[in-house]
Structures are given as C-alpha cells and as structure tokens.
PDB file of C-alpha atoms in Angstrom:
ATOM      1  CA  MET A   1      12.417 -33.820  -7.502  1.00 56.00           C
ATOM      2  CA  SER A   2      13.437 -33.459  -3.859  1.00 79.00           C
ATOM      3  CA  ASP A   3      12.289 -34.265  -0.388  1.00 90.00           C
ATOM      4  CA  THR A   4      10.242 -31.072  -0.228  1.00 93.00           C
ATOM      5  CA  VAL A   5       9.084 -30.476  -3.837  1.00 96.00           C
ATOM      6  CA  ALA A   6       7.286 -33.022  -5.976  1.00 96.00           C
ATOM      7  CA  LEU A   7       6.442 -32.885  -9.666  1.00 97.00           C
ATOM      8  CA  ALA A   8       3.792 -34.855 -11.546  1.00 97.00           C
ATOM      9  CA  VAL A   9       3.022 -34.251 -15.243  1.00 97.00           C
ATOM     10  CA  ASP A  10      -0.154 -35.641 -16.713  1.00 96.00           C
ATOM     11  CA  ASP A  11      -1.516 -34.787 -20.151  1.00 94.00           C
ATOM     12  CA  GLY A  12       0.192 -31.452 -20.331  1.00 96.00           C
ATOM     13  CA  VAL A  13      -0.547 -30.378 -16.731  1.00 98.00           C
ATOM     14  CA  ALA A  14       2.381 -30.167 -14.310  1.00 98.00           C
ATOM     15  CA  THR A  15       1.409 -30.313 -10.636  1.00 98.00           C
ATOM     16  CA  ILE A  16       4.138 -28.958  -8.304  1.00 98.00           C
ATOM     17  CA  THR A  17       3.597 -29.735  -4.626  1.00 97.00           C
ATOM     18  CA  ILE A  18       5.482 -28.042  -1.807  1.00 96.00           C
ATOM     19  CA  SER A  19       5.763 -30.620   0.972  1.00 95.00           C
ATOM     20  CA  ARG A  20       6.959 -29.371   4.357  1.00 92.00           C
ATOM     21  CA  PRO A  21       3.697 -29.795   6.249  1.00 89.00           C
ATOM     22  CA  ASP A  22       5.386 -29.943   9.659  1.00 88.00           C
ATOM     23  CA  SER A  23       6.686 -26.374   9.007  1.00 90.00           C
ATOM     24  CA  LEU A  24       3.417 -25.232   7.355  1.00 93.00           C
ATOM     25  CA  ASN A  25       5.284 -25.502   4.048  1.00 93.00           C
ATOM     26  CA  ALA A  26       7.579 -22.600   4.943  1.00 91.00           C
ATOM     27  CA  LEU A  27      10.178 -21.941   2.267  1.00 93.00           C
ATOM     28  CA  ASN A  28      13.818 -22.596   3.230  1.00 92.00           C
ATOM     29  CA  VAL A  29      16.769 -22.231   0.890  1.00 93.00           C
ATOM     30  CA  ALA A  30      16.752 -25.871  -0.194  1.00 93.00           C
ATOM     31  CA  THR A  31      13.062 -25.757  -1.013  1.00 95.00           C
ATOM     32  CA  LEU A  32      13.400 -22.554  -3.024  1.00 96.00           C
ATOM     33  CA  HIS A  33      16.227 -24.048  -5.086  1.00 96.00           C
ATOM     34  CA  ALA A  34      14.230 -27.245  -5.595  1.00 96.00           C
ATOM     35  CA  LEU A  35      11.142 -25.291  -6.624  1.00 97.00           C
ATOM     36  CA  ARG A  36      13.127 -23.271  -9.232  1.00 97.00           C
ATOM     37  CA  ASP A  37      14.637 -26.492 -10.572  1.00 97.00           C
ATOM     38  CA  THR A  38      11.229 -28.137 -10.708  1.00 97.00           C
ATOM     39  CA  LEU A  39       9.857 -25.222 -12.762  1.00 98.00           C
ATOM     40  CA  ASP A  40      12.697 -25.749 -15.221  1.00 97.00           C
ATOM     41  CA  THR A  41      11.931 -29.436 -15.436  1.00 97.00           C
ATOM     42  CA  ALA A  42       8.211 -28.783 -15.984  1.00 97.00           C
ATOM     43  CA  GLU A  43       9.107 -26.435 -18.850  1.00 97.00           C
ATOM     44  CA  SER A  44      11.485 -28.937 -20.398  1.00 96.00           C
ATOM     45  CA  GLU A  45       8.700 -31.558 -20.256  1.00 96.00           C
ATOM     46  CA  GLY A  46       6.421 -29.245 -22.274  1.00 95.00           C
ATOM     47  CA  ALA A  47       3.880 -28.405 -19.576  1.00 97.00           C
ATOM     48  CA  ARG A  48       0.973 -26.402 -21.006  1.00 97.00           C
ATOM     49  CA  ALA A  49      -0.360 -25.499 -17.541  1.00 98.00           C
ATOM     50  CA  VAL A  50       1.063 -25.646 -14.034  1.00 98.00           C
ATOM     51  CA  VAL A  51      -0.647 -26.097 -10.660  1.00 98.00           C
ATOM     52  CA  LEU A  52       1.271 -24.876  -7.603  1.00 98.00           C
ATOM     53  CA  THR A  53      -0.084 -26.592  -4.526  1.00 97.00           C
ATOM     54  CA  SER A  54       1.083 -27.871  -1.149  1.00 96.00           C
ATOM     55  CA  ALA A  55       0.872 -30.786   1.256  1.00 93.00           C
ATOM     56  CA  GLY A  56      -1.181 -30.907   4.440  1.00 88.00           C
ATOM     57  CA  ASP A  57      -4.450 -29.262   5.398  1.00 84.00           C
ATOM     58  CA  ASP A  58      -3.229 -26.202   7.371  1.00 90.00           C
ATOM     59  CA  ALA A  59      -1.209 -24.077   4.931  1.00 94.00           C
ATOM     60  CA  PHE A  60      -0.570 -23.321   1.314  1.00 95.00           C
ATOM     61  CA  ILE A  61       2.771 -21.750   2.212  1.00 94.00           C
ATOM     62  CA  ALA A  62       3.067 -19.990   5.526  1.00 92.00           C
ATOM     63  CA  GLY A  63       5.944 -17.850   4.381  1.00 88.00           C
ATOM     64  CA  ALA A  64       9.727 -17.848   4.291  1.00 85.00           C
ATOM     65  CA  ASP A  65      11.643 -19.779   6.927  1.00 84.00           C
ATOM     66  CA  ILE A  66      12.049 -17.320   9.837  1.00 88.00           C
ATOM     67  CA  SER A  67      14.430 -19.659  11.656  1.00 86.00           C
ATOM     68  CA  HIS A  68      16.791 -19.234   8.721  1.00 84.00           C
ATOM     69  CA  MET A  69      16.370 -15.452   8.520  1.00 89.00           C
ATOM     70  CA  VAL A  70      16.742 -14.494  12.177  1.00 90.00           C
ATOM     71  CA  GLU A  71      20.550 -14.272  12.194  1.00 90.00           C
ATOM     72  CA  MET A  72      21.052 -12.875   8.677  1.00 92.00           C
ATOM     73  CA  ASP A  73      23.173  -9.832   8.041  1.00 95.00           C
ATOM     74  CA  THR A  74      22.409  -7.415   5.185  1.00 96.00           C
ATOM     75  CA  ALA A  75      24.456  -9.287   2.575  1.00 96.00           C
ATOM     76  CA  GLU A  76      22.820 -12.596   3.440  1.00 94.00           C
ATOM     77  CA  ALA A  77      19.393 -10.992   3.373  1.00 93.00           C
ATOM     78  CA  GLN A  78      20.122  -9.557  -0.076  1.00 95.00           C
ATOM     79  CA  ALA A  79      21.061 -13.015  -1.369  1.00 95.00           C
ATOM     80  CA  TYR A  80      17.888 -14.532   0.131  1.00 94.00           C
ATOM     81  CA  ALA A  81      15.802 -11.814  -1.413  1.00 95.00           C
ATOM     82  CA  GLU A  82      17.378 -12.457  -4.832  1.00 97.00           C
ATOM     83  CA  LEU A  83      16.688 -16.192  -4.483  1.00 96.00           C
ATOM     84  CA  GLY A  84      13.026 -15.572  -3.642  1.00 96.00           C
ATOM     85  CA  HIS A  85      12.770 -13.151  -6.542  1.00 97.00           C
ATOM     86  CA  SER A  86      14.274 -15.672  -8.950  1.00 97.00           C
ATOM     87  CA  VAL A  87      11.599 -18.227  -8.009  1.00 97.00           C
ATOM     88  CA  ALA A  88       8.768 -15.701  -8.292  1.00 98.00           C
ATOM     89  CA  ASP A  89      10.137 -14.482 -11.615  1.00 97.00           C
ATOM     90  CA  ALA A  90      10.327 -18.105 -12.871  1.00 97.00           C
ATOM     91  CA  ILE A  91       6.668 -18.526 -12.027  1.00 98.00           C
ATOM     92  CA  GLU A  92       5.676 -15.226 -13.628  1.00 97.00           C
ATOM     93  CA  SER A  93       7.654 -15.867 -16.788  1.00 97.00           C
ATOM     94  CA  PHE A  94       6.803 -19.570 -17.152  1.00 98.00           C
ATOM     95  CA  PRO A  95       5.699 -20.065 -20.772  1.00 97.00           C
ATOM     96  CA  ALA A  96       2.260 -21.370 -19.750  1.00 98.00           C
ATOM     97  CA  PRO A  97      -0.346 -20.390 -17.178  1.00 98.00           C
ATOM     98  CA  VAL A  98       0.429 -21.156 -13.496  1.00 98.00           C
ATOM     99  CA  VAL A  99      -2.469 -21.630 -11.082  1.00 98.00           C
ATOM    100  CA  ALA A 100      -2.059 -21.321  -7.315  1.00 98.00           C
ATOM    101  CA  ALA A 101      -4.328 -23.674  -5.322  1.00 98.00           C
ATOM    102  CA  ILE A 102      -4.466 -21.878  -1.975  1.00 98.00           C
ATOM    103  CA  ASP A 103      -5.754 -23.942   0.899  1.00 96.00           C
ATOM    104  CA  GLY A 104      -5.020 -22.714   4.440  1.00 95.00           C
ATOM    105  CA  TYR A 105      -2.468 -20.025   5.259  1.00 96.00           C
ATOM    106  CA  ALA A 106      -0.757 -18.007   2.478  1.00 97.00           C
ATOM    107  CA  PHE A 107       1.433 -15.546   4.299  1.00 96.00           C
ATOM    108  CA  GLY A 108       4.587 -13.598   3.523  1.00 96.00           C
ATOM    109  CA  GLY A 109       6.669 -15.359   0.911  1.00 95.00           C
ATOM    110  CA  GLY A 110       3.889 -17.804   0.236  1.00 96.00           C
ATOM    111  CA  MET A 111       1.550 -14.974  -0.620  1.00 97.00           C
ATOM    112  CA  GLU A 112       4.296 -13.518  -2.835  1.00 97.00           C
ATOM    113  CA  LEU A 113       4.644 -16.742  -4.873  1.00 97.00           C
ATOM    114  CA  ALA A 114       0.869 -16.844  -5.277  1.00 98.00           C
ATOM    115  CA  LEU A 115       0.950 -13.257  -6.552  1.00 98.00           C
ATOM    116  CA  ALA A 116       3.410 -14.332  -9.275  1.00 98.00           C
ATOM    117  CA  CYS A 117       0.951 -16.971 -10.513  1.00 98.00           C
ATOM    118  CA  ASP A 118      -1.460 -16.216 -13.406  1.00 98.00           C
ATOM    119  CA  LEU A 119      -4.585 -17.336 -11.530  1.00 98.00           C
ATOM    120  CA  ARG A 120      -5.342 -17.886  -7.901  1.00 98.00           C
ATOM    121  CA  VAL A 121      -8.058 -20.247  -6.561  1.00 98.00           C
ATOM    122  CA  ALA A 122      -8.696 -20.280  -2.763  1.00 98.00           C
ATOM    123  CA  SER A 123     -10.505 -22.723  -0.552  1.00 97.00           C
ATOM    124  CA  GLU A 124     -13.073 -21.352   1.843  1.00 97.00           C
ATOM    125  CA  ASP A 125     -10.544 -22.058   4.609  1.00 96.00           C
ATOM    126  CA  ALA A 126      -7.794 -19.943   3.053  1.00 97.00           C
ATOM    127  CA  ILE A 127      -6.333 -16.918   4.867  1.00 97.00           C
ATOM    128  CA  LEU A 128      -4.027 -14.579   2.940  1.00 98.00           C
ATOM    129  CA  GLY A 129      -1.738 -11.806   4.083  1.00 97.00           C
ATOM    130  CA  GLN A 130       1.507  -9.942   3.667  1.00 97.00           C
ATOM    131  CA  THR A 131       2.458 -10.357   7.302  1.00 96.00           C
ATOM    132  CA  GLU A 132       6.119  -9.352   7.268  1.00 96.00           C
ATOM    133  CA  ILE A 133       5.522  -6.155   9.284  1.00 96.00           C
ATOM    134  CA  ASP A 134       4.762  -8.377  12.292  1.00 95.00           C
ATOM    135  CA  ILE A 135       8.417  -9.492  12.392  1.00 95.00           C
ATOM    136  CA  GLY A 136       9.917  -6.053  11.651  1.00 95.00           C
ATOM    137  CA  ILE A 137      10.485  -6.305   7.927  1.00 95.00           C
ATOM    138  CA  ILE A 138       8.593  -5.752   4.625  1.00 96.00           C
ATOM    139  CA  PRO A 139       7.779  -8.074   1.763  1.00 97.00           C
ATOM    140  CA  GLY A 140      10.985  -8.963   0.006  1.00 96.00           C
ATOM    141  CA  TRP A 141      10.015 -11.296  -2.816  1.00 97.00           C
ATOM    142  CA  GLY A 142       7.810  -9.000  -4.848  1.00 97.00           C
ATOM    143  CA  GLY A 143       4.854  -8.235  -2.605  1.00 97.00           C
ATOM    144  CA  THR A 144       5.349  -4.461  -2.605  1.00 97.00           C
ATOM    145  CA  GLN A 145       5.300  -4.495  -6.388  1.00 96.00           C
ATOM    146  CA  ARG A 146       2.815  -7.166  -7.435  1.00 97.00           C
ATOM    147  CA  LEU A 147       0.202  -6.715  -4.714  1.00 97.00           C
ATOM    148  CA  PRO A 148      -0.703  -3.068  -5.613  1.00 97.00           C
ATOM    149  CA  ARG A 149      -1.079  -4.109  -9.281  1.00 96.00           C
ATOM    150  CA  ILE A 150      -3.659  -6.729  -8.292  1.00 96.00           C
ATOM    151  CA  VAL A 151      -5.679  -5.160  -5.448  1.00 97.00           C
ATOM    152  CA  GLY A 152      -4.960  -1.457  -5.898  1.00 96.00           C
ATOM    153  CA  ASP A 153      -2.742   0.909  -3.950  1.00 97.00           C
ATOM    154  CA  GLU A 154      -4.926   1.548  -0.876  1.00 96.00           C
ATOM    155  CA  THR A 155      -5.707  -2.108  -0.153  1.00 96.00           C
ATOM    156  CA  ALA A 156      -2.078  -3.122  -0.686  1.00 97.00           C
ATOM    157  CA  ARG A 157      -0.844  -0.447   1.683  1.00 97.00           C
ATOM    158  CA  ARG A 158      -3.263  -1.537   4.386  1.00 97.00           C
ATOM    159  CA  MET A 159      -2.286  -5.175   3.981  1.00 97.00           C
ATOM    160  CA  ILE A 160       1.431  -4.368   4.099  1.00 98.00           C
ATOM    161  CA  TYR A 161       1.358  -1.628   6.761  1.00 98.00           C
ATOM    162  CA  PHE A 162      -0.880  -3.516   9.189  1.00 97.00           C
ATOM    163  CA  GLY A 163      -0.189  -7.108   8.208  1.00 96.00           C
ATOM    164  CA  ASP A 164      -3.902  -7.542   7.532  1.00 94.00           C
ATOM    165  CA  ARG A 165      -5.078 -11.108   7.002  1.00 96.00           C
ATOM    166  CA  LEU A 166      -7.863 -11.577   4.491  1.00 97.00           C
ATOM    167  CA  SER A 167     -10.392 -14.403   4.468  1.00 97.00           C
ATOM    168  CA  ALA A 168     -10.956 -16.139   1.162  1.00 98.00           C
ATOM    169  CA  ALA A 169     -14.226 -14.227   0.734  1.00 98.00           C
ATOM    170  CA  ASP A 170     -12.546 -10.831   1.390  1.00 97.00           C
ATOM    171  CA  ALA A 171      -9.651 -11.785  -0.894  1.00 98.00           C
ATOM    172  CA  SER A 172     -12.113 -12.533  -3.627  1.00 98.00           C
ATOM    173  CA  GLU A 173     -13.910  -9.217  -3.089  1.00 97.00           C
ATOM    174  CA  HIS A 174     -10.593  -7.388  -3.540  1.00 97.00           C
ATOM    175  CA  GLY A 175      -9.687  -9.340  -6.670  1.00 97.00           C
ATOM    176  CA  LEU A 176      -6.806 -11.124  -4.991  1.00 97.00           C
ATOM    177  CA  VAL A 177      -8.242 -14.549  -5.897  1.00 98.00           C
ATOM    178  CA  GLY A 178     -10.445 -15.383  -8.846  1.00 97.00           C
ATOM    179  CA  GLU A 179     -12.488 -18.148  -7.244  1.00 97.00           C
ATOM    180  CA  VAL A 180     -13.404 -19.503  -3.815  1.00 98.00           C
ATOM    181  CA  VAL A 181     -14.404 -23.161  -3.533  1.00 98.00           C
ATOM    182  CA  PRO A 182     -15.058 -25.581  -0.638  1.00 97.00           C
ATOM    183  CA  ALA A 183     -11.869 -27.026   0.765  1.00 96.00           C
ATOM    184  CA  ALA A 184     -12.893 -30.541  -0.132  1.00 96.00           C
ATOM    185  CA  GLU A 185     -13.274 -29.525  -3.785  1.00 97.00           C
ATOM    186  CA  ILE A 186     -10.229 -27.372  -4.417  1.00 97.00           C
ATOM    187  CA  ASP A 187      -7.933 -30.109  -5.780  1.00 96.00           C
ATOM    188  CA  ASP A 188     -10.465 -31.396  -8.293  1.00 97.00           C
ATOM    189  CA  HIS A 189     -11.567 -27.897  -9.249  1.00 98.00           C
ATOM    190  CA  VAL A 190      -8.053 -26.632  -9.909  1.00 98.00           C
ATOM    191  CA  ALA A 191      -7.161 -29.830 -11.769  1.00 97.00           C
ATOM    192  CA  SER A 192     -10.151 -29.300 -14.063  1.00 97.00           C
ATOM    193  CA  LEU A 193      -9.208 -25.657 -14.562  1.00 98.00           C
ATOM    194  CA  ALA A 194      -5.626 -26.617 -15.429  1.00 98.00           C
ATOM    195  CA  ARG A 195      -6.835 -29.229 -17.964  1.00 97.00           C
ATOM    196  CA  ASP A 196      -8.955 -26.569 -19.622  1.00 97.00           C
ATOM    197  CA  LEU A 197      -5.935 -24.278 -19.817  1.00 97.00           C
ATOM    198  CA  ALA A 198      -3.710 -27.021 -21.180  1.00 97.00           C
ATOM    199  CA  ALA A 199      -6.252 -27.697 -23.953  1.00 95.00           C
ATOM    200  CA  GLN A 200      -5.901 -24.133 -25.282  1.00 96.00           C
ATOM    201  CA  PRO A 201      -3.501 -23.414 -28.179  1.00 95.00           C
ATOM    202  CA  ALA A 202      -0.065 -23.261 -26.513  1.00 95.00           C
ATOM    203  CA  ALA A 203       1.518 -20.546 -28.669  1.00 95.00           C
ATOM    204  CA  ALA A 204      -1.494 -18.253 -28.271  1.00 96.00           C
ATOM    205  CA  MET A 205      -1.570 -18.836 -24.507  1.00 95.00           C
ATOM    206  CA  ARG A 206       2.129 -17.957 -24.222  1.00 96.00           C
ATOM    207  CA  ALA A 207       1.598 -14.880 -26.342  1.00 96.00           C
ATOM    208  CA  ALA A 208      -1.356 -13.760 -24.210  1.00 97.00           C
ATOM    209  CA  LYS A 209       0.656 -14.218 -21.030  1.00 96.00           C
ATOM    210  CA  ASP A 210       3.640 -12.282 -22.462  1.00 96.00           C
ATOM    211  CA  ALA A 211       1.398  -9.440 -23.619  1.00 96.00           C
ATOM    212  CA  ILE A 212      -0.445  -9.139 -20.288  1.00 96.00           C
ATOM    213  CA  ASN A 213       2.808  -9.258 -18.330  1.00 95.00           C
ATOM    214  CA  THR A 214       4.302  -6.597 -20.617  1.00 95.00           C
ATOM    215  CA  SER A 215       1.385  -4.300 -19.812  1.00 94.00           C
ATOM    216  CA  HIS A 216       2.707  -4.069 -16.235  1.00 92.00           C
ATOM    217  CA  GLU A 217       6.225  -3.045 -17.311  1.00 90.00           C
ATOM    218  CA  THR A 218       5.749  -0.440 -20.012  1.00 94.00           C
ATOM    219  CA  THR A 219       3.752   2.497 -21.302  1.00 95.00           C
ATOM    220  CA  LEU A 220       0.358   1.999 -22.962  1.00 95.00           C
ATOM    221  CA  SER A 221       1.687   2.919 -26.386  1.00 97.00           C
ATOM    222  CA  ALA A 222       4.627   0.520 -26.101  1.00 96.00           C
ATOM    223  CA  GLY A 223       2.328  -2.175 -24.786  1.00 96.00           C
ATOM    224  CA  LEU A 224      -0.083  -1.755 -27.690  1.00 96.00           C
ATOM    225  CA  GLU A 225       2.879  -2.030 -30.150  1.00 97.00           C
ATOM    226  CA  PHE A 226       3.988  -5.219 -28.443  1.00 95.00           C
ATOM    227  CA  GLU A 227       0.451  -6.604 -28.608  1.00 96.00           C
ATOM    228  CA  ALA A 228       0.156  -5.898 -32.321  1.00 97.00           C
ATOM    229  CA  ARG A 229       3.475  -7.572 -33.110  1.00 96.00           C
ATOM    230  CA  THR A 230       2.641 -10.556 -30.950  1.00 96.00           C
ATOM    231  CA  TRP A 231      -0.826 -10.895 -32.484  1.00 95.00           C
ATOM    232  CA  ALA A 232       0.538 -10.725 -35.981  1.00 96.00           C
ATOM    233  CA  GLY A 233       3.272 -13.277 -35.164  1.00 96.00           C
ATOM    234  CA  LEU A 234       0.649 -15.945 -34.520  1.00 95.00           C
ATOM    235  CA  PHE A 235      -0.573 -15.814 -38.103  1.00 96.00           C
ATOM    236  CA  GLY A 236       0.683 -18.717 -40.178  1.00 94.00           C
ATOM    237  CA  SER A 237       0.930 -20.983 -37.114  1.00 94.00           C
ATOM    238  CA  ASP A 238      -0.772 -24.384 -37.222  1.00 93.00           C
ATOM    239  CA  ASP A 239      -3.041 -23.441 -34.301  1.00 94.00           C
ATOM    240  CA  GLN A 240      -4.117 -20.173 -35.977  1.00 95.00           C
ATOM    241  CA  GLN A 241      -4.922 -21.978 -39.207  1.00 94.00           C
ATOM    242  CA  GLU A 242      -6.767 -24.768 -37.412  1.00 94.00           C
ATOM    243  CA  GLY A 243      -8.659 -22.439 -35.086  1.00 96.00           C
ATOM    244  CA  MET A 244     -10.017 -20.186 -37.854  1.00 96.00           C
ATOM    245  CA  GLN A 245     -10.768 -23.067 -40.209  1.00 95.00           C
ATOM    246  CA  ALA A 246     -12.653 -24.867 -37.465  1.00 95.00           C
ATOM    247  CA  PHE A 247     -14.646 -21.696 -36.805  1.00 96.00           C
ATOM    248  CA  LEU A 248     -15.573 -21.439 -40.485  1.00 96.00           C
ATOM    249  CA  GLU A 249     -16.503 -25.091 -40.575  1.00 96.00           C
ATOM    250  CA  ASP A 250     -18.546 -24.849 -37.332  1.00 96.00           C
ATOM    251  CA  ARG A 251     -16.557 -27.557 -35.501  1.00 95.00           C
ATOM    252  CA  ASP A 252     -14.311 -27.824 -32.448  1.00 94.00           C
ATOM    253  CA  PRO A 253     -10.658 -27.032 -33.199  1.00 93.00           C
ATOM    254  CA  ASP A 254      -7.960 -29.694 -32.782  1.00 91.00           C
ATOM    255  CA  PHE A 255      -5.046 -27.705 -31.515  1.00 90.00           C
ATOM    256  CA  GLU A 256      -1.509 -29.095 -31.368  1.00 83.00           C
TER     257      GLU A 256
END
C-alpha cells in the first residue's frame, strides 16, 4: 500500500502492518493517510477480520510523530487531531473485528489506535501508556474518551494525569488487554484468533459490533431498542438459517 503501511489478505483475514521501525513506528501524516486508505482497501476486499500489527521488535506504535507536532499552531493541531480521529474512527467502525497485536511500546497515539480496536492482545514485553502529559499536551485521538470506557474513570485519570506506563500484566489486570502471550508467540496467536473471528458469520459479527459500539453512545433504553431491531434483522439471512438448522441437526454450521 505504501512505504510505511503494508496489507496482506489471506482467507478473509487482513493483516495491516505499520512499518517505520527506525522511528518506533511513530505515526506521521503520510502514515496516517496510508493507514486510513489501507483500511478502506481491506473493507473493499471483504475482510472478515483485521489484525493491526507493526514491524520491528521494540514498538507497536510509539505514538504520533513529535518532530511533526513541535512547530504546529492551533489550526494545524486541530487538523492533525481530526486526521488521527478519522483513522481511529475507521478502525472502530470497520465492519468486522479488528485485533491489535501489541508488542513493545504502545504510547500516545499508538495506544489510542489500539483503544479503537475490538480486541487487544499484548506480548509479555508490551508497555502501554497515554504519555502525552510528558510533552505538555493531552491525548488528542480519542484517549480521553475511549480509555475511561475500557479501564474505568479512576485508572484512566491516573494514566492520563501522570503518564503512567503499564506493563502487559498490569494492563491485563485493568482490562486494557484481553490476553498476554510470550513475545515469540504473539504473531501466531493473533493470527489464529483472527482466523477464528473470520470463520464466524459475517453479518452477525457486524451486527454484534454495531450493537456493542452503540451501547457507548446512547441510553440503555435506546441501546436495547437498537439491539432488538438488529437481532430481528438477522432473521431470514442465510447464516441464520444455516446456523439454526445446523444446531437442530447436531452438526457444524457452514457459514457463508
């Protein structure tokens, strides 16, 4: 796709690799645009699961490119924030699950892109943090909004106010990541997880993601109404018919 973002699609799984290892995979403007375009391409190719990963052994994504930000004025900073938000929103709204494979540092903007993913798997070597306070700013790509929803208000405030770094084990304890695996096993483990996700019924998976995401944006009563409509809308689909018939016949379903 570009010099800094690669896409590989295999059997319904799209693997997107950020590749700026000499800069700890920091996100500059070109890389953000390439990542957003790559997500569009993965969707057009019918990806049923996405893995977001990175090159090198030291960092998942160390953050936004500070060398680009240092001379920004307010208008330029606003545009950069909007670009980062557009990428995070594209991950969050992607019509299939997105899994972050976090190996090494996930700081600042890198942490924020991981927060936009559906699932997060960390290696034992991972270190995670919203570290923007150390350079005199706050998270600008969704961290102040998504982090409290995942880890709770108190933990999020401590991470953002103090720039706390969490080990993979501590991140797991706070619910920030779902699994911690040895560094040597993370690629294979996440690939297996993504294959399992891709094997699920695509329409139901998209509906589940939409319903869960809606729960963060609305009241309980409105969310329940959305869930009921979405649930009912799956009836009559090939996957619903196949899944229920397979259950009644005591066999594995063959989803589309």
